[in-house]
Amino acid sequence: MPQYAYRAINDKGRSVRGQINATNETDLFQQLHELGLELVDAGVVKERKLTLALAPKIKTRDLIQTCMHLEQLSGAGVPLIDALSDLRESTEHARLRNVIAEIYRDVSDGAALSDAFGKHPRIFGPVFTSLLAAGEESGNITESFAQLVKHLKWTDEVNAKVKKAIRYPSFILVMIVVLFTFMMTYVVPQVVGFLEAQGTELPAVTLSLIHTSDFMTNYWYVVLLGPVAAFVLIRAGVKTSYAFAYKVDWVLLNLPTLGPTIRKISLSRFSHFFAVMFNSGVPILQCLETAQRVVVNRCLTEALATVRDQVQTGEPLSSAMKQSGQFPGLVTRMVKIGEESGNLSGTLENVTDFYDRDVDDTVDKIIAMAEPALTVVAGLMMIWIILGVLGPVYDSFENIGG
């Protein structure tokens, strides 16, 4: 089905632009008429992929506002189709507005709400559609939207924590690399020319500095493109070989400091998603299946697949998690307590809260450790350059004075 870029007039006489899928121009005209828009002109979007790439990204906060809007209207007793119509007209994000327009059309044609949202998996993930499906089955769609708001806010907070842990150390590291490159390709060669003109014997520290400078001057493209090439090769290997991807995830989980942090974030994701879905009435096997999709690390994904298979055969969830060997004793004990007390969702929420606080502390520690560690690296680099450059310069001045 082609995608049309259109220009239309709304009921207030204002110009509206957007993109929407339609069979032909007649179908496009009918869809826009149902939306309360009068078509002015339209054309088929030929380079759809390029257009989507250049279009503003739909952020988590946009989805939070969408769910809050639908929760409030649904809670007030507004029919779902009217709530979608109101949302379509009030959404400022052009790309999201077009998606909501398509969802509105599908629901108007008789599709289930979860199926209509499920046609856009890159925007609304498996947790989103599963919670909507559970709400449709239970007849309490308002609670599903409330759970989605809670889930999306939590996801936004976790993503902010991850960015916080990466942003500052990465900035400092880039500055160190830039400084080192400048010193080696511009400053050191000029000083080395002066030292070599003196004809004095150079110490080992200066020779190592000269060799490093020569390498970076002659093979700068290796220094710049090497990390990029390594990243591209690893990424290609991850996409083409599951065994290689599993090994990469295993290495990440076992890295010092970073590995435990990745595990904590993954376990926090698992417990949060599981609690939200289980609390919404989603069957436990479907909760585990969805958790496999949201826990990115393949080592933990395989462990969850094993857990799901064992639970399907009648094994208690806590026992299956313990046998997998990937879940800490705290998690398995809390799950067992939840099973025995009949409050599994509550205990998993407690696990999520525990790991949220633990992740916060870990991120703060990483940032606190990164600054002095990178400062030491920069200091050692400068000491090396100073000893390699100023030492021979000082000696040459002594020889001239003598």
Short mmCIF file of C-alpha atoms in Angstrom, two decimals:
data_model
loop_
_atom_site.label_atom_id
_atom_site.label_comp_id
_atom_site.label_asym_id
_atom_site.label_seq_id
_atom_site.Cartn_x
_atom_site.Cartn_y
_atom_site.Cartn_z
CA MET A 1 0.00 0.00 0.00
CA PRO A 2 1.58 3.32 -1.05
CA GLN A 3 2.09 6.18 1.34
CA TYR A 4 0.75 9.61 0.37
CA ALA A 5 2.05 12.98 1.49
CA TYR A 6 -0.97 15.26 1.62
CA ARG A 7 -1.98 18.85 2.26
CA ALA A 8 -5.49 19.39 3.57
CA ILE A 9 -7.75 21.94 5.28
CA ASN A 10 -9.33 21.20 8.68
CA ASP A 11 -12.71 22.40 9.93
CA LYS A 12 -11.10 25.62 11.22
CA GLY A 13 -9.67 26.48 7.83
CA ARG A 14 -6.08 25.77 8.79
CA SER A 15 -3.63 23.96 6.56
CA VAL A 16 -2.65 20.46 7.71
CA ARG A 17 0.20 18.41 6.26
CA GLY A 18 1.00 14.76 6.85
CA GLN A 19 1.51 11.29 5.43
CA ILE A 20 -0.88 8.36 5.45
CA ASN A 21 -1.19 4.94 3.80
CA ALA A 22 -3.98 4.59 1.24
CA THR A 23 -4.89 2.26 -1.62
CA ASN A 24 -5.37 5.13 -4.07
CA GLU A 25 -6.32 8.81 -4.13
CA THR A 26 -10.02 7.98 -3.72
CA ASP A 27 -9.24 6.00 -0.58
CA LEU A 28 -7.03 8.85 0.60
CA PHE A 29 -9.87 11.35 0.06
CA GLN A 30 -12.30 9.15 2.02
CA GLN A 31 -9.86 8.67 4.89
CA LEU A 32 -9.18 12.40 5.17
CA HIS A 33 -12.91 13.14 4.95
CA GLU A 34 -13.50 10.78 7.90
CA LEU A 35 -10.81 12.69 9.77
CA GLY A 36 -12.63 15.96 9.13
CA LEU A 37 -10.11 17.15 6.53
CA GLU A 38 -10.63 18.41 2.99
CA LEU A 39 -7.89 17.25 0.59
CA VAL A 40 -6.07 20.02 -1.30
CA ASP A 41 -3.28 18.07 -3.00
CA ALA A 42 -1.32 14.85 -2.49
CA GLY A 43 1.48 12.76 -3.95
CA VAL A 44 2.96 9.31 -3.46
CA VAL A 45 6.05 9.24 -1.25
CA LYS A 46 8.61 7.47 -3.40
CA GLU A 47 11.55 7.30 -1.00
CA ARG A 48 9.66 6.16 2.06
CA LYS A 49 12.68 4.86 3.94
CA LEU A 50 14.55 8.13 3.48
CA THR A 51 11.48 10.10 4.55
CA LEU A 52 11.09 8.00 7.69
CA ALA A 53 14.76 8.38 8.50
CA LEU A 54 14.53 12.17 8.25
CA ALA A 55 11.22 12.41 10.10
CA PRO A 56 11.31 13.41 13.79
CA LYS A 57 11.64 10.35 16.01
CA ILE A 58 8.73 9.40 18.24
CA LYS A 59 10.14 9.56 21.75
CA THR A 60 9.07 7.70 24.87
CA ARG A 61 7.64 10.91 26.30
CA ASP A 62 5.37 11.23 23.25
CA LEU A 63 4.01 7.76 23.97
CA ILE A 64 3.53 8.65 27.64
CA GLN A 65 1.40 11.63 26.66
CA THR A 66 -0.56 9.42 24.25
CA CYS A 67 -1.35 6.84 26.94
CA MET A 68 -2.20 9.49 29.53
CA HIS A 69 -4.59 11.10 27.05
CA LEU A 70 -6.33 7.79 26.31
CA GLU A 71 -6.39 6.82 30.00
CA GLN A 72 -8.11 10.07 30.99
CA LEU A 73 -10.68 9.92 28.20
CA SER A 74 -11.38 6.24 28.76
CA GLY A 75 -11.70 6.78 32.51
CA ALA A 76 -14.18 9.59 31.86
CA GLY A 77 -16.37 7.21 29.85
CA VAL A 78 -15.56 8.57 26.39
CA PRO A 79 -16.00 5.84 23.72
CA LEU A 80 -12.71 4.48 22.42
CA ILE A 81 -13.26 5.58 18.85
CA ASP A 82 -14.00 9.14 20.00
CA ALA A 83 -10.93 9.10 22.24
CA LEU A 84 -8.76 8.11 19.27
CA SER A 85 -10.34 10.86 17.16
CA ASP A 86 -9.63 13.44 19.84
CA LEU A 87 -6.08 12.16 20.24
CA ARG A 88 -5.48 12.34 16.50
CA GLU A 89 -6.58 15.96 16.37
CA SER A 90 -4.64 17.08 19.47
CA THR A 91 -1.33 15.31 18.80
CA GLU A 92 1.31 17.84 17.72
CA HIS A 93 3.92 15.28 16.56
CA ALA A 94 3.28 14.90 12.80
CA ARG A 95 4.55 11.34 12.49
CA LEU A 96 2.66 10.13 15.58
CA ARG A 97 -0.48 11.90 14.37
CA ASN A 98 -0.34 9.94 11.11
CA VAL A 99 0.11 6.68 13.03
CA ILE A 100 -2.85 7.50 15.29
CA ALA A 101 -4.89 8.29 12.16
CA GLU A 102 -4.14 4.80 10.80
CA ILE A 103 -5.03 3.22 14.16
CA TYR A 104 -8.29 5.19 14.19
CA ARG A 105 -9.11 3.95 10.68
CA ASP A 106 -8.34 0.31 11.57
CA VAL A 107 -10.45 0.44 14.76
CA SER A 108 -13.27 2.11 12.81
CA ASP A 109 -13.11 -0.81 10.37
CA GLY A 110 -13.60 -3.26 13.24
CA ALA A 111 -10.03 -4.19 14.22
CA ALA A 112 -9.18 -4.79 17.87
CA LEU A 113 -7.27 -1.95 19.53
CA SER A 114 -4.27 -4.18 20.32
CA ASP A 115 -4.15 -5.39 16.69
CA ALA A 116 -4.34 -1.81 15.38
CA PHE A 117 -1.42 -0.74 17.60
CA GLY A 118 0.40 -4.00 16.77
CA LYS A 119 0.65 -2.97 13.11
CA HIS A 120 3.33 -0.49 14.21
CA PRO A 121 5.80 -2.71 16.12
CA ARG A 122 8.71 -0.27 15.82
CA ILE A 123 6.74 2.30 17.80
CA PHE A 124 4.57 0.15 20.07
CA GLY A 125 6.52 -2.88 21.31
CA PRO A 126 5.30 -6.30 22.51
CA VAL A 127 4.66 -5.11 26.07
CA PHE A 128 2.43 -2.31 24.76
CA THR A 129 0.26 -4.60 22.64
CA SER A 130 0.17 -7.38 25.26
CA LEU A 131 -1.15 -5.01 27.93
CA LEU A 132 -3.81 -3.69 25.56
CA ALA A 133 -4.84 -7.23 24.68
CA ALA A 134 -5.12 -8.07 28.38
CA GLY A 135 -7.25 -4.96 28.93
CA GLU A 136 -9.54 -5.92 26.05
CA GLU A 137 -9.93 -9.42 27.46
CA SER A 138 -10.67 -8.21 31.00
CA GLY A 139 -12.83 -5.30 29.84
CA ASN A 140 -10.72 -2.77 31.75
CA ILE A 141 -8.83 -0.90 29.06
CA THR A 142 -8.44 2.13 31.33
CA GLU A 143 -6.26 0.11 33.72
CA SER A 144 -4.15 -1.06 30.76
CA PHE A 145 -3.45 2.55 29.77
CA ALA A 146 -2.60 3.35 33.41
CA GLN A 147 -0.15 0.44 33.50
CA LEU A 148 1.34 1.61 30.19
CA VAL A 149 1.91 5.10 31.58
CA LYS A 150 3.68 3.57 34.57
CA HIS A 151 5.71 1.26 32.33
CA LEU A 152 6.74 3.99 29.87
CA LYS A 153 7.76 6.38 32.64
CA TRP A 154 9.92 3.66 34.18
CA THR A 155 11.47 2.88 30.78
CA ASP A 156 12.26 6.56 30.25
CA GLU A 157 13.95 6.73 33.66
CA VAL A 158 16.05 3.62 32.98
CA ASN A 159 17.16 4.97 29.59
CA ALA A 160 18.13 8.24 31.28
CA LYS A 161 20.24 6.31 33.81
CA VAL A 162 22.03 4.40 31.04
CA LYS A 163 22.76 7.63 29.13
CA LYS A 164 23.98 9.26 32.33
CA ALA A 165 26.41 6.39 32.93
CA ILE A 166 27.80 6.66 29.38
CA ARG A 167 27.69 10.35 28.48
CA TYR A 168 30.21 11.94 30.86
CA PRO A 169 32.95 9.25 30.71
CA SER A 170 32.61 9.17 26.91
CA PHE A 171 33.03 12.95 26.70
CA ILE A 172 36.16 12.89 28.88
CA LEU A 173 37.61 9.98 26.90
CA VAL A 174 37.04 11.78 23.59
CA MET A 175 38.75 14.90 24.94
CA ILE A 176 41.76 12.83 26.04
CA VAL A 177 42.01 11.18 22.61
CA VAL A 178 41.78 14.56 20.85
CA LEU A 179 44.46 16.04 23.11
CA PHE A 180 46.74 13.04 22.66
CA THR A 181 46.32 13.14 18.88
CA PHE A 182 47.09 16.88 18.77
CA MET A 183 50.22 16.44 20.88
CA MET A 184 51.49 13.49 18.85
CA THR A 185 50.82 14.88 15.38
CA TYR A 186 51.62 18.57 15.87
CA VAL A 187 53.54 19.42 19.04
CA VAL A 188 55.87 16.44 19.40
CA PRO A 189 57.15 16.43 15.76
CA GLN A 190 58.24 20.07 16.05
CA VAL A 191 60.14 19.44 19.28
CA VAL A 192 61.65 16.22 17.91
CA GLY A 193 63.08 18.14 14.94
CA PHE A 194 64.88 20.45 17.35
CA LEU A 195 66.22 17.52 19.42
CA GLU A 196 67.48 15.62 16.39
CA ALA A 197 69.26 18.76 15.14
CA GLN A 198 71.27 18.83 18.39
CA GLY A 199 72.75 15.42 17.61
CA THR A 200 72.55 14.29 21.24
CA GLU A 201 71.75 10.75 22.29
CA LEU A 202 68.07 10.50 23.13
CA PRO A 203 66.77 8.52 26.13
CA ALA A 204 64.41 5.55 25.77
CA VAL A 205 61.37 7.53 26.91
CA THR A 206 61.97 10.07 24.13
CA LEU A 207 62.51 7.37 21.52
CA SER A 208 59.22 5.71 22.49
CA LEU A 209 57.54 9.09 22.15
CA ILE A 210 59.10 9.63 18.71
CA HIS A 211 58.02 6.17 17.49
CA THR A 212 54.46 6.75 18.73
CA SER A 213 54.35 10.17 17.08
CA ASP A 214 55.69 8.76 13.79
CA PHE A 215 53.10 6.00 13.84
CA MET A 216 50.21 8.40 14.46
CA THR A 217 51.51 10.85 11.83
CA ASN A 218 51.98 8.17 9.15
CA TYR A 219 49.10 5.86 10.05
CA TRP A 220 46.52 8.27 11.50
CA TYR A 221 43.81 6.58 9.43
CA VAL A 222 44.47 3.31 11.25
CA VAL A 223 44.05 5.05 14.61
CA LEU A 224 40.82 6.75 13.52
CA LEU A 225 39.27 3.99 11.42
CA GLY A 226 40.48 1.04 13.50
CA PRO A 227 37.89 1.38 16.29
CA VAL A 228 35.16 2.11 13.73
CA ALA A 229 36.10 -0.97 11.69
CA ALA A 230 36.19 -3.12 14.83
CA PHE A 231 32.75 -1.86 15.85
CA VAL A 232 31.31 -2.52 12.38
CA LEU A 233 32.79 -6.04 12.26
CA ILE A 234 31.50 -6.90 15.72
CA ARG A 235 28.06 -5.55 14.87
CA ALA A 236 28.01 -7.53 11.60
CA GLY A 237 29.09 -10.66 13.49
CA VAL A 238 26.33 -10.14 16.05
CA LYS A 239 23.71 -9.86 13.29
CA THR A 240 24.93 -12.84 11.23
CA SER A 241 26.00 -15.35 13.90
CA TYR A 242 23.94 -16.15 16.98
CA ALA A 243 26.87 -18.01 18.55
CA PHE A 244 29.10 -14.94 18.15
CA ALA A 245 26.35 -12.65 19.48
CA TYR A 246 25.89 -14.92 22.50
CA LYS A 247 29.64 -14.84 23.17
CA VAL A 248 29.67 -11.03 22.99
CA ASP A 249 26.79 -10.83 25.48
CA TRP A 250 28.57 -13.32 27.75
CA VAL A 251 31.72 -11.18 27.69
CA LEU A 252 29.69 -8.05 28.48
CA LEU A 253 28.05 -9.75 31.46
CA ASN A 254 31.45 -10.76 32.83
CA LEU A 255 33.23 -7.44 32.44
CA PRO A 256 34.36 -5.87 35.72
CA THR A 257 32.04 -3.10 36.97
CA LEU A 258 30.17 -2.86 33.64
CA GLY A 259 29.00 -6.51 33.68
CA PRO A 260 27.18 -6.36 37.04
CA THR A 261 25.56 -3.08 35.99
CA ILE A 262 24.24 -4.66 32.75
CA ARG A 263 22.91 -7.62 34.73
CA LYS A 264 21.17 -5.35 37.26
CA ILE A 265 19.52 -3.28 34.52
CA SER A 266 18.39 -6.45 32.70
CA LEU A 267 16.98 -7.99 35.88
CA SER A 268 15.24 -4.72 36.70
CA ARG A 269 13.68 -4.74 33.22
CA PHE A 270 12.57 -8.35 33.62
CA SER A 271 10.98 -7.88 37.04
CA HIS A 272 9.29 -4.63 36.00
CA PHE A 273 7.84 -5.96 32.74
CA PHE A 274 6.78 -9.21 34.38
CA ALA A 275 5.08 -7.40 37.30
CA VAL A 276 3.25 -4.92 35.05
CA MET A 277 1.97 -7.62 32.69
CA PHE A 278 1.14 -10.15 35.42
CA ASN A 279 -0.72 -7.45 37.37
CA SER A 280 -2.74 -6.68 34.22
CA GLY A 281 -3.94 -10.28 33.94
CA VAL A 282 -1.53 -11.54 31.27
CA PRO A 283 -0.89 -15.32 31.67
CA ILE A 284 2.45 -16.19 33.24
CA LEU A 285 3.75 -18.03 30.16
CA GLN A 286 3.01 -15.02 27.97
CA CYS A 287 4.71 -12.78 30.56
CA LEU A 288 7.85 -14.90 30.29
CA GLU A 289 7.68 -14.93 26.49
CA THR A 290 7.40 -11.15 26.34
CA ALA A 291 10.19 -10.76 28.92
CA GLN A 292 12.47 -12.64 26.53
CA ARG A 293 11.99 -9.86 23.97
CA VAL A 294 12.64 -6.96 26.30
CA VAL A 295 15.70 -8.45 28.05
CA VAL A 296 18.28 -7.74 25.36
CA ASN A 297 21.20 -9.84 26.65
CA ARG A 298 21.10 -13.26 24.97
CA CYS A 299 22.49 -15.12 27.98
CA LEU A 300 19.53 -13.96 30.04
CA THR A 301 17.15 -14.49 27.12
CA GLU A 302 18.17 -18.15 26.85
CA ALA A 303 17.82 -18.51 30.62
CA LEU A 304 14.26 -17.11 30.40
CA ALA A 305 13.45 -19.51 27.55
CA THR A 306 14.56 -22.40 29.76
CA VAL A 307 12.52 -21.02 32.66
CA ARG A 308 9.44 -20.76 30.43
CA ASP A 309 9.82 -24.37 29.24
CA GLN A 310 10.13 -25.62 32.82
CA VAL A 311 7.14 -23.58 34.02
CA GLN A 312 5.12 -24.95 31.10
CA THR A 313 5.82 -28.48 32.37
CA GLY A 314 4.58 -27.59 35.86
CA GLU A 315 7.77 -26.42 37.59
CA PRO A 316 7.33 -23.48 40.04
CA LEU A 317 8.66 -20.20 38.67
CA SER A 318 11.10 -19.70 41.56
CA SER A 319 12.55 -23.20 41.16
CA ALA A 320 12.93 -22.79 37.37
CA MET A 321 14.68 -19.43 37.83
CA LYS A 322 17.04 -20.90 40.41
CA GLN A 323 17.96 -23.83 38.14
CA SER A 324 18.80 -21.49 35.25
CA GLY A 325 21.78 -20.11 37.22
CA GLN A 326 21.34 -16.57 35.85
CA PHE A 327 19.18 -15.08 38.62
CA PRO A 328 20.62 -13.99 42.00
CA GLY A 329 19.39 -15.62 45.17
CA LEU A 330 17.53 -12.44 46.15
CA VAL A 331 15.31 -12.63 43.06
CA THR A 332 14.51 -16.34 43.40
CA ARG A 333 13.76 -16.01 47.12
CA MET A 334 11.45 -13.04 46.52
CA VAL A 335 9.65 -14.89 43.73
CA LYS A 336 9.22 -17.92 46.01
CA ILE A 337 7.76 -15.70 48.74
CA GLY A 338 5.38 -14.19 46.17
CA GLU A 339 4.27 -17.64 45.02
CA GLU A 340 3.63 -18.81 48.57
CA SER A 341 1.80 -15.63 49.60
CA GLY A 342 -0.15 -15.26 46.35
CA ASN A 343 1.31 -11.79 45.76
CA LEU A 344 3.80 -12.45 42.99
CA SER A 345 3.29 -9.08 41.27
CA GLY A 346 3.88 -7.24 44.57
CA THR A 347 7.13 -9.05 45.32
CA LEU A 348 8.38 -8.45 41.78
CA GLU A 349 7.63 -4.75 42.18
CA ASN A 350 9.76 -4.84 45.34
CA VAL A 351 12.56 -6.50 43.32
CA THR A 352 12.22 -3.75 40.69
CA ASP A 353 12.42 -1.02 43.36
CA PHE A 354 15.50 -2.68 44.86
CA TYR A 355 17.31 -2.87 41.53
CA ASP A 356 16.26 0.66 40.59
CA ARG A 357 17.97 2.00 43.71
CA ASP A 358 20.93 -0.33 43.14
CA VAL A 359 21.30 0.83 39.53
CA ASP A 360 21.16 4.47 40.67
CA ASP A 361 23.96 3.84 43.17
CA THR A 362 26.01 1.89 40.62
CA VAL A 363 25.68 4.63 37.96
CA ASP A 364 26.75 7.27 40.48
CA LYS A 365 29.75 5.12 41.46
CA ILE A 366 30.75 4.59 37.82
CA ILE A 367 30.66 8.34 37.18
CA ALA A 368 32.55 9.01 40.41
CA MET A 369 35.20 6.42 39.45
CA ALA A 370 35.44 7.46 35.79
CA GLU A 371 36.48 11.05 36.47
CA PRO A 372 39.57 10.32 38.61
CA ALA A 373 40.49 7.27 36.50
CA LEU A 374 40.46 9.27 33.26
CA THR A 375 42.24 12.14 35.01
CA VAL A 376 45.01 9.72 36.00
CA VAL A 377 45.23 8.48 32.40
CA ALA A 378 45.49 12.05 31.11
CA GLY A 379 48.08 12.86 33.79
CA LEU A 380 50.25 9.84 32.93
CA MET A 381 50.06 10.77 29.25
CA MET A 382 51.21 14.32 29.96
CA ILE A 383 54.02 13.11 32.26
CA TRP A 384 55.22 10.80 29.49
CA ILE A 385 55.24 13.66 26.96
CA ILE A 386 56.92 16.07 29.40
CA LEU A 387 59.66 13.59 30.32
CA GLY A 388 60.20 12.66 26.69
CA VAL A 389 60.37 16.25 25.45
CA LEU A 390 61.57 18.53 28.23
CA GLY A 391 64.23 16.16 29.55
CA PRO A 392 66.34 16.16 26.35
CA VAL A 393 65.61 19.89 25.82
CA TYR A 394 66.96 20.66 29.29
CA ASP A 395 70.01 18.48 28.64
CA SER A 396 70.69 20.26 25.36
CA PHE A 397 70.57 23.66 27.10
CA GLU A 398 73.05 22.38 29.69
CA ASN A 399 75.39 21.24 26.93
CA ILE A 400 75.15 24.64 25.25
CA GLY A 401 75.82 26.38 28.54
CA GLY A 402 78.76 24.08 29.23
#
